[in-house]
Amino acid sequence: VLRRLLFMIPVVWGVSTFVFLIIHLIPGDPIDLMLGETATQVDRQTLRRQLGLDRPLWQQYTTFLQRLVQGDLSQSLHNKRPVRTLIAERLPATASLALAALCVSVGLALPLGVLAALRPRSWLDTGSMILALLGVSMPNFWLGPLLILVFSIQIGWLPVSGRGDGSLPYLILPAVTLGTGMMAVLTRMTRSSMMETLREDYIRTAAAKGLTTWAVVVKHALSNALIPLVTLIGLQGGALLAGAVITETIFAWPGLGELTVRAIQQRDYPVVQGCVLVIALTYVVMNMVTDILYAVVDPRIRFEA
């Protein structure tokens, strides 16, 4: 665990450096977006000097790293609010959306994958695999508007967009949109892992001892098939934050993804850097938690130095 924590330092530094360079090299000037085309050259130079954008890029990068080491993500170029505060305000909405999407994907994928493995080549197996194929094939930017068109506009069951009062109806469509892709991949992995486990000798031995089908499947087969599933859930769980950028934009969900897109459009360098840094940190932490969970799921696994 300590080694994993140490590995996070160069990863975070690399991500921070890459994002800093990319956001400064893309076309567009934040001064033009803030002042408009009618601003005078004097006003442009004054604002550029106040924001520190007149300094060479290496000096801006050095200042950025110094503040990052101190835990200071600087201030937004547009509203002068601390980036840390902006992220703290948006993070709960993104976390709730990611958690709901994870529950949707795992709650559907595990039963479908297990049932498909227990009844190979049956209509249930074929149906679950077709559903998984559809889930993989439908991108978020297409599935989201389709769900809005059907369940919000035509049927009128669910809200179109926004978070509203934070109640469940506002969360359903974004969570389904975000979790569908992960559900499809996890269903196929569950089926494959369960079918491989069900062929093992200890499964036949457990069945021969007179254990119920439920005990054989859940206690012996599923528990031993969880290692690849934990890996996939850990990796996809971190990727949910990245996928939330598109989903939050579609549903006007006031989370970290929507904040990132708006900051990119406004060329708000500190906000973009802070948001991407939080997403990268979450991804790295999820990977580390996944490694730790291996020992919980399978006590035979030990960490090697």
PDB file of C-alpha atoms in Angstrom, residues 125-303:
ATOM      1  CA  ASP A 125     -28.152 -16.322 -22.164  1.00  0.00           C
ATOM      2  CA  THR A 126     -28.862 -14.990 -25.642  1.00  0.00           C
ATOM      3  CA  GLY A 127     -30.995 -12.143 -24.327  1.00  0.00           C
ATOM      4  CA  SER A 128     -28.448 -11.021 -21.764  1.00  0.00           C
ATOM      5  CA  MET A 129     -25.664 -11.043 -24.353  1.00  0.00           C
ATOM      6  CA  ILE A 130     -27.781  -9.055 -26.807  1.00  0.00           C
ATOM      7  CA  LEU A 131     -28.498  -6.546 -24.035  1.00  0.00           C
ATOM      8  CA  ALA A 132     -24.772  -6.361 -23.250  1.00  0.00           C
ATOM      9  CA  LEU A 133     -23.958  -5.818 -26.926  1.00  0.00           C
ATOM     10  CA  LEU A 134     -26.486  -3.000 -27.144  1.00  0.00           C
ATOM     11  CA  GLY A 135     -25.061  -1.418 -23.996  1.00  0.00           C
ATOM     12  CA  VAL A 136     -21.540  -1.440 -25.390  1.00  0.00           C
ATOM     13  CA  SER A 137     -22.679  -0.095 -28.760  1.00  0.00           C
ATOM     14  CA  MET A 138     -24.696   2.887 -27.497  1.00  0.00           C
ATOM     15  CA  PRO A 139     -22.566   5.935 -26.606  1.00  0.00           C
ATOM     16  CA  ASN A 140     -23.663   8.249 -23.828  1.00  0.00           C
ATOM     17  CA  PHE A 141     -24.165  11.229 -26.111  1.00  0.00           C
ATOM     18  CA  TRP A 142     -26.759   9.220 -28.068  1.00  0.00           C
ATOM     19  CA  LEU A 143     -28.386   7.226 -25.268  1.00  0.00           C
ATOM     20  CA  GLY A 144     -28.931  10.251 -23.019  1.00  0.00           C
ATOM     21  CA  PRO A 145     -30.999  12.318 -25.491  1.00  0.00           C
ATOM     22  CA  LEU A 146     -32.914   9.164 -26.472  1.00  0.00           C
ATOM     23  CA  LEU A 147     -33.923   8.513 -22.853  1.00  0.00           C
ATOM     24  CA  ILE A 148     -34.922  12.158 -22.453  1.00  0.00           C
ATOM     25  CA  LEU A 149     -37.050  11.983 -25.609  1.00  0.00           C
ATOM     26  CA  VAL A 150     -38.863   8.824 -24.490  1.00  0.00           C
ATOM     27  CA  PHE A 151     -39.205   9.061 -20.708  1.00  0.00           C
ATOM     28  CA  SER A 152     -39.289  12.837 -20.231  1.00  0.00           C
ATOM     29  CA  ILE A 153     -40.862  14.384 -23.315  1.00  0.00           C
ATOM     30  CA  GLN A 154     -43.171  11.674 -24.677  1.00  0.00           C
ATOM     31  CA  ILE A 155     -44.168   9.766 -21.536  1.00  0.00           C
ATOM     32  CA  GLY A 156     -43.468  12.490 -18.982  1.00  0.00           C
ATOM     33  CA  TRP A 157     -42.395  10.178 -16.176  1.00  0.00           C
ATOM     34  CA  LEU A 158     -39.062  11.786 -15.331  1.00  0.00           C
ATOM     35  CA  PRO A 159     -37.528  15.296 -15.348  1.00  0.00           C
ATOM     36  CA  VAL A 160     -35.690  16.408 -18.462  1.00  0.00           C
ATOM     37  CA  SER A 161     -32.533  17.759 -16.837  1.00  0.00           C
ATOM     38  CA  GLY A 162     -31.015  19.352 -13.779  1.00  0.00           C
ATOM     39  CA  ARG A 163     -30.703  18.062 -10.240  1.00  0.00           C
ATOM     40  CA  GLY A 164     -33.772  19.756  -8.825  1.00  0.00           C
ATOM     41  CA  ASP A 165     -34.167  19.040  -5.131  1.00  0.00           C
ATOM     42  CA  GLY A 166     -31.812  16.056  -5.341  1.00  0.00           C
ATOM     43  CA  SER A 167     -34.622  13.512  -5.310  1.00  0.00           C
ATOM     44  CA  LEU A 168     -34.482  10.140  -7.063  1.00  0.00           C
ATOM     45  CA  PRO A 169     -36.467  11.041 -10.230  1.00  0.00           C
ATOM     46  CA  TYR A 170     -33.768  13.535 -11.257  1.00  0.00           C
ATOM     47  CA  LEU A 171     -31.062  10.895 -10.817  1.00  0.00           C
ATOM     48  CA  ILE A 172     -32.574   7.967 -12.740  1.00  0.00           C
ATOM     49  CA  LEU A 173     -31.931   8.972 -16.355  1.00  0.00           C
ATOM     50  CA  PRO A 174     -28.357  10.249 -15.839  1.00  0.00           C
ATOM     51  CA  ALA A 175     -27.477   7.154 -13.783  1.00  0.00           C
ATOM     52  CA  VAL A 176     -28.861   4.773 -16.416  1.00  0.00           C
ATOM     53  CA  THR A 177     -27.060   6.658 -19.181  1.00  0.00           C
ATOM     54  CA  LEU A 178     -23.752   6.613 -17.343  1.00  0.00           C
ATOM     55  CA  GLY A 179     -24.012   3.052 -16.046  1.00  0.00           C
ATOM     56  CA  THR A 180     -25.184   1.288 -19.209  1.00  0.00           C
ATOM     57  CA  GLY A 181     -21.747   0.928 -20.778  1.00  0.00           C
ATOM     58  CA  MET A 182     -20.222  -0.452 -17.596  1.00  0.00           C
ATOM     59  CA  MET A 183     -23.190  -2.792 -17.127  1.00  0.00           C
ATOM     60  CA  ALA A 184     -22.644  -4.281 -20.583  1.00  0.00           C
ATOM     61  CA  VAL A 185     -18.949  -4.962 -20.058  1.00  0.00           C
ATOM     62  CA  LEU A 186     -19.500  -6.302 -16.536  1.00  0.00           C
ATOM     63  CA  THR A 187     -22.268  -8.656 -17.709  1.00  0.00           C
ATOM     64  CA  ARG A 188     -20.005 -10.287 -20.270  1.00  0.00           C
ATOM     65  CA  MET A 189     -17.156 -10.557 -17.762  1.00  0.00           C
ATOM     66  CA  THR A 190     -19.453 -12.063 -15.099  1.00  0.00           C
ATOM     67  CA  ARG A 191     -20.743 -14.677 -17.528  1.00  0.00           C
ATOM     68  CA  SER A 192     -17.256 -15.619 -18.711  1.00  0.00           C
ATOM     69  CA  SER A 193     -15.791 -15.802 -15.195  1.00  0.00           C
ATOM     70  CA  MET A 194     -18.730 -17.784 -13.814  1.00  0.00           C
ATOM     71  CA  MET A 195     -18.690 -20.301 -16.671  1.00  0.00           C
ATOM     72  CA  GLU A 196     -14.981 -20.900 -16.098  1.00  0.00           C
ATOM     73  CA  THR A 197     -15.475 -21.286 -12.345  1.00  0.00           C
ATOM     74  CA  LEU A 198     -18.441 -23.645 -12.694  1.00  0.00           C
ATOM     75  CA  ARG A 199     -16.192 -26.117 -14.553  1.00  0.00           C
ATOM     76  CA  GLU A 200     -13.812 -26.477 -11.603  1.00  0.00           C
ATOM     77  CA  ASP A 201     -13.609 -29.718  -9.639  1.00  0.00           C
ATOM     78  CA  TYR A 202     -14.457 -28.122  -6.287  1.00  0.00           C
ATOM     79  CA  ILE A 203     -17.792 -26.950  -7.710  1.00  0.00           C
ATOM     80  CA  ARG A 204     -18.708 -30.509  -8.677  1.00  0.00           C
ATOM     81  CA  THR A 205     -17.547 -31.668  -5.242  1.00  0.00           C
ATOM     82  CA  ALA A 206     -19.743 -29.093  -3.511  1.00  0.00           C
ATOM     83  CA  ALA A 207     -22.730 -30.172  -5.575  1.00  0.00           C
ATOM     84  CA  ALA A 208     -21.999 -33.829  -4.853  1.00  0.00           C
ATOM     85  CA  LYS A 209     -22.088 -33.125  -1.115  1.00  0.00           C
ATOM     86  CA  GLY A 210     -25.745 -32.213  -1.454  1.00  0.00           C
ATOM     87  CA  LEU A 211     -25.445 -28.426  -1.165  1.00  0.00           C
ATOM     88  CA  THR A 212     -28.267 -26.414  -2.638  1.00  0.00           C
ATOM     89  CA  THR A 213     -27.821 -24.739  -5.999  1.00  0.00           C
ATOM     90  CA  TRP A 214     -27.931 -21.342  -4.281  1.00  0.00           C
ATOM     91  CA  ALA A 215     -25.084 -22.289  -1.939  1.00  0.00           C
ATOM     92  CA  VAL A 216     -22.969 -23.725  -4.753  1.00  0.00           C
ATOM     93  CA  VAL A 217     -23.465 -20.711  -7.014  1.00  0.00           C
ATOM     94  CA  VAL A 218     -23.188 -17.888  -4.475  1.00  0.00           C
ATOM     95  CA  LYS A 219     -20.869 -19.233  -1.810  1.00  0.00           C
ATOM     96  CA  HIS A 220     -18.457 -21.245  -3.951  1.00  0.00           C
ATOM     97  CA  ALA A 221     -18.692 -20.166  -7.579  1.00  0.00           C
ATOM     98  CA  LEU A 222     -19.428 -16.443  -7.392  1.00  0.00           C
ATOM     99  CA  SER A 223     -17.032 -15.779  -4.521  1.00  0.00           C
ATOM    100  CA  ASN A 224     -14.186 -17.343  -6.507  1.00  0.00           C
ATOM    101  CA  ALA A 225     -15.175 -15.582  -9.729  1.00  0.00           C
ATOM    102  CA  LEU A 226     -15.007 -12.131  -8.142  1.00  0.00           C
ATOM    103  CA  ILE A 227     -11.309 -11.408  -8.766  1.00  0.00           C
ATOM    104  CA  PRO A 228     -11.669 -10.325 -12.423  1.00  0.00           C
ATOM    105  CA  LEU A 229     -14.957  -8.645 -11.546  1.00  0.00           C
ATOM    106  CA  VAL A 230     -13.358  -6.585  -8.785  1.00  0.00           C
ATOM    107  CA  THR A 231     -10.646  -5.534 -11.238  1.00  0.00           C
ATOM    108  CA  LEU A 232     -13.189  -4.438 -13.812  1.00  0.00           C
ATOM    109  CA  ILE A 233     -15.415  -2.661 -11.295  1.00  0.00           C
ATOM    110  CA  GLY A 234     -12.415  -0.796  -9.897  1.00  0.00           C
ATOM    111  CA  LEU A 235     -11.200   0.365 -13.298  1.00  0.00           C
ATOM    112  CA  GLN A 236     -14.651   1.222 -14.601  1.00  0.00           C
ATOM    113  CA  GLY A 237     -15.561   2.899 -11.315  1.00  0.00           C
ATOM    114  CA  GLY A 238     -12.726   5.366 -11.803  1.00  0.00           C
ATOM    115  CA  ALA A 239     -13.710   5.844 -15.428  1.00  0.00           C
ATOM    116  CA  LEU A 240     -17.237   6.824 -14.365  1.00  0.00           C
ATOM    117  CA  LEU A 241     -15.965  10.266 -13.394  1.00  0.00           C
ATOM    118  CA  ALA A 242     -14.495  10.754 -16.851  1.00  0.00           C
ATOM    119  CA  GLY A 243     -17.707   9.518 -18.459  1.00  0.00           C
ATOM    120  CA  ALA A 244     -19.697  11.859 -16.252  1.00  0.00           C
ATOM    121  CA  VAL A 245     -18.331  14.812 -18.248  1.00  0.00           C
ATOM    122  CA  ILE A 246     -20.550  13.914 -21.214  1.00  0.00           C
ATOM    123  CA  THR A 247     -23.509  12.731 -19.160  1.00  0.00           C
ATOM    124  CA  GLU A 248     -23.558  15.814 -16.933  1.00  0.00           C
ATOM    125  CA  THR A 249     -23.419  18.073 -19.976  1.00  0.00           C
ATOM    126  CA  ILE A 250     -26.392  16.297 -21.586  1.00  0.00           C
ATOM    127  CA  PHE A 251     -28.561  16.418 -18.464  1.00  0.00           C
ATOM    128  CA  ALA A 252     -27.304  19.796 -17.160  1.00  0.00           C
ATOM    129  CA  TRP A 253     -26.242  17.962 -14.013  1.00  0.00           C
ATOM    130  CA  PRO A 254     -24.408  20.463 -11.760  1.00  0.00           C
ATOM    131  CA  GLY A 255     -21.357  18.307 -11.146  1.00  0.00           C
ATOM    132  CA  LEU A 256     -17.649  18.234 -11.804  1.00  0.00           C
ATOM    133  CA  GLY A 257     -18.016  17.240 -15.449  1.00  0.00           C
ATOM    134  CA  GLU A 258     -20.294  20.147 -16.290  1.00  0.00           C
ATOM    135  CA  LEU A 259     -17.891  22.491 -14.492  1.00  0.00           C
ATOM    136  CA  THR A 260     -14.975  21.112 -16.523  1.00  0.00           C
ATOM    137  CA  VAL A 261     -16.720  21.625 -19.860  1.00  0.00           C
ATOM    138  CA  ARG A 262     -17.701  25.186 -18.955  1.00  0.00           C
ATOM    139  CA  ALA A 263     -14.153  25.962 -17.814  1.00  0.00           C
ATOM    140  CA  ILE A 264     -12.724  24.632 -21.087  1.00  0.00           C
ATOM    141  CA  GLN A 265     -15.103  26.808 -23.091  1.00  0.00           C
ATOM    142  CA  GLN A 266     -14.090  29.849 -21.034  1.00  0.00           C
ATOM    143  CA  ARG A 267     -10.360  28.942 -21.110  1.00  0.00           C
ATOM    144  CA  ASP A 268     -10.410  29.071 -17.310  1.00  0.00           C
ATOM    145  CA  TYR A 269      -7.027  27.392 -16.827  1.00  0.00           C
ATOM    146  CA  PRO A 270      -7.022  26.926 -13.027  1.00  0.00           C
ATOM    147  CA  VAL A 271     -10.500  25.379 -12.963  1.00  0.00           C
ATOM    148  CA  VAL A 272      -9.702  22.929 -15.777  1.00  0.00           C
ATOM    149  CA  GLN A 273      -6.457  21.913 -14.104  1.00  0.00           C
ATOM    150  CA  GLY A 274      -8.153  21.441 -10.745  1.00  0.00           C
ATOM    151  CA  CYS A 275     -11.054  19.388 -12.143  1.00  0.00           C
ATOM    152  CA  VAL A 276      -8.834  17.075 -14.192  1.00  0.00           C
ATOM    153  CA  LEU A 277      -6.499  16.673 -11.244  1.00  0.00           C
ATOM    154  CA  VAL A 278      -9.390  15.550  -9.015  1.00  0.00           C
ATOM    155  CA  ILE A 279     -10.579  13.082 -11.679  1.00  0.00           C
ATOM    156  CA  ALA A 280      -7.059  11.676 -12.073  1.00  0.00           C
ATOM    157  CA  LEU A 281      -6.607  11.352  -8.315  1.00  0.00           C
ATOM    158  CA  THR A 282      -9.916   9.525  -8.040  1.00  0.00           C
ATOM    159  CA  TYR A 283      -8.862   7.117 -10.780  1.00  0.00           C
ATOM    160  CA  VAL A 284      -5.534   6.370  -9.082  1.00  0.00           C
ATOM    161  CA  VAL A 285      -7.176   5.909  -5.670  1.00  0.00           C
ATOM    162  CA  MET A 286      -9.770   3.556  -7.168  1.00  0.00           C
ATOM    163  CA  ASN A 287      -6.983   1.432  -8.645  1.00  0.00           C
ATOM    164  CA  MET A 288      -5.242   1.250  -5.287  1.00  0.00           C
ATOM    165  CA  VAL A 289      -8.468   0.330  -3.486  1.00  0.00           C
ATOM    166  CA  THR A 290      -9.023  -2.405  -6.073  1.00  0.00           C
ATOM    167  CA  ASP A 291      -5.614  -3.898  -5.310  1.00  0.00           C
ATOM    168  CA  ILE A 292      -6.394  -3.863  -1.601  1.00  0.00           C
ATOM    169  CA  LEU A 293      -9.763  -5.528  -2.174  1.00  0.00           C
ATOM    170  CA  TYR A 294      -7.990  -8.468  -3.821  1.00  0.00           C
ATOM    171  CA  ALA A 295      -6.781  -9.594  -0.403  1.00  0.00           C
ATOM    172  CA  VAL A 296     -10.297  -9.256   0.989  1.00  0.00           C
ATOM    173  CA  VAL A 297     -11.881 -11.302  -1.788  1.00  0.00           C
ATOM    174  CA  ASP A 298      -9.103 -13.918  -1.976  1.00  0.00           C
ATOM    175  CA  PRO A 299      -6.948 -14.319   1.178  1.00  0.00           C
ATOM    176  CA  ARG A 300      -4.377 -16.286  -0.843  1.00  0.00           C
ATOM    177  CA  ILE A 301      -3.250 -13.094  -2.515  1.00  0.00           C
ATOM    178  CA  ARG A 302      -0.335 -11.305  -0.860  1.00  0.00           C
ATOM    179  CA  PHE A 303       1.345  -8.060  -1.795  1.00  0.00           C
TER     180      PHE A 303
END
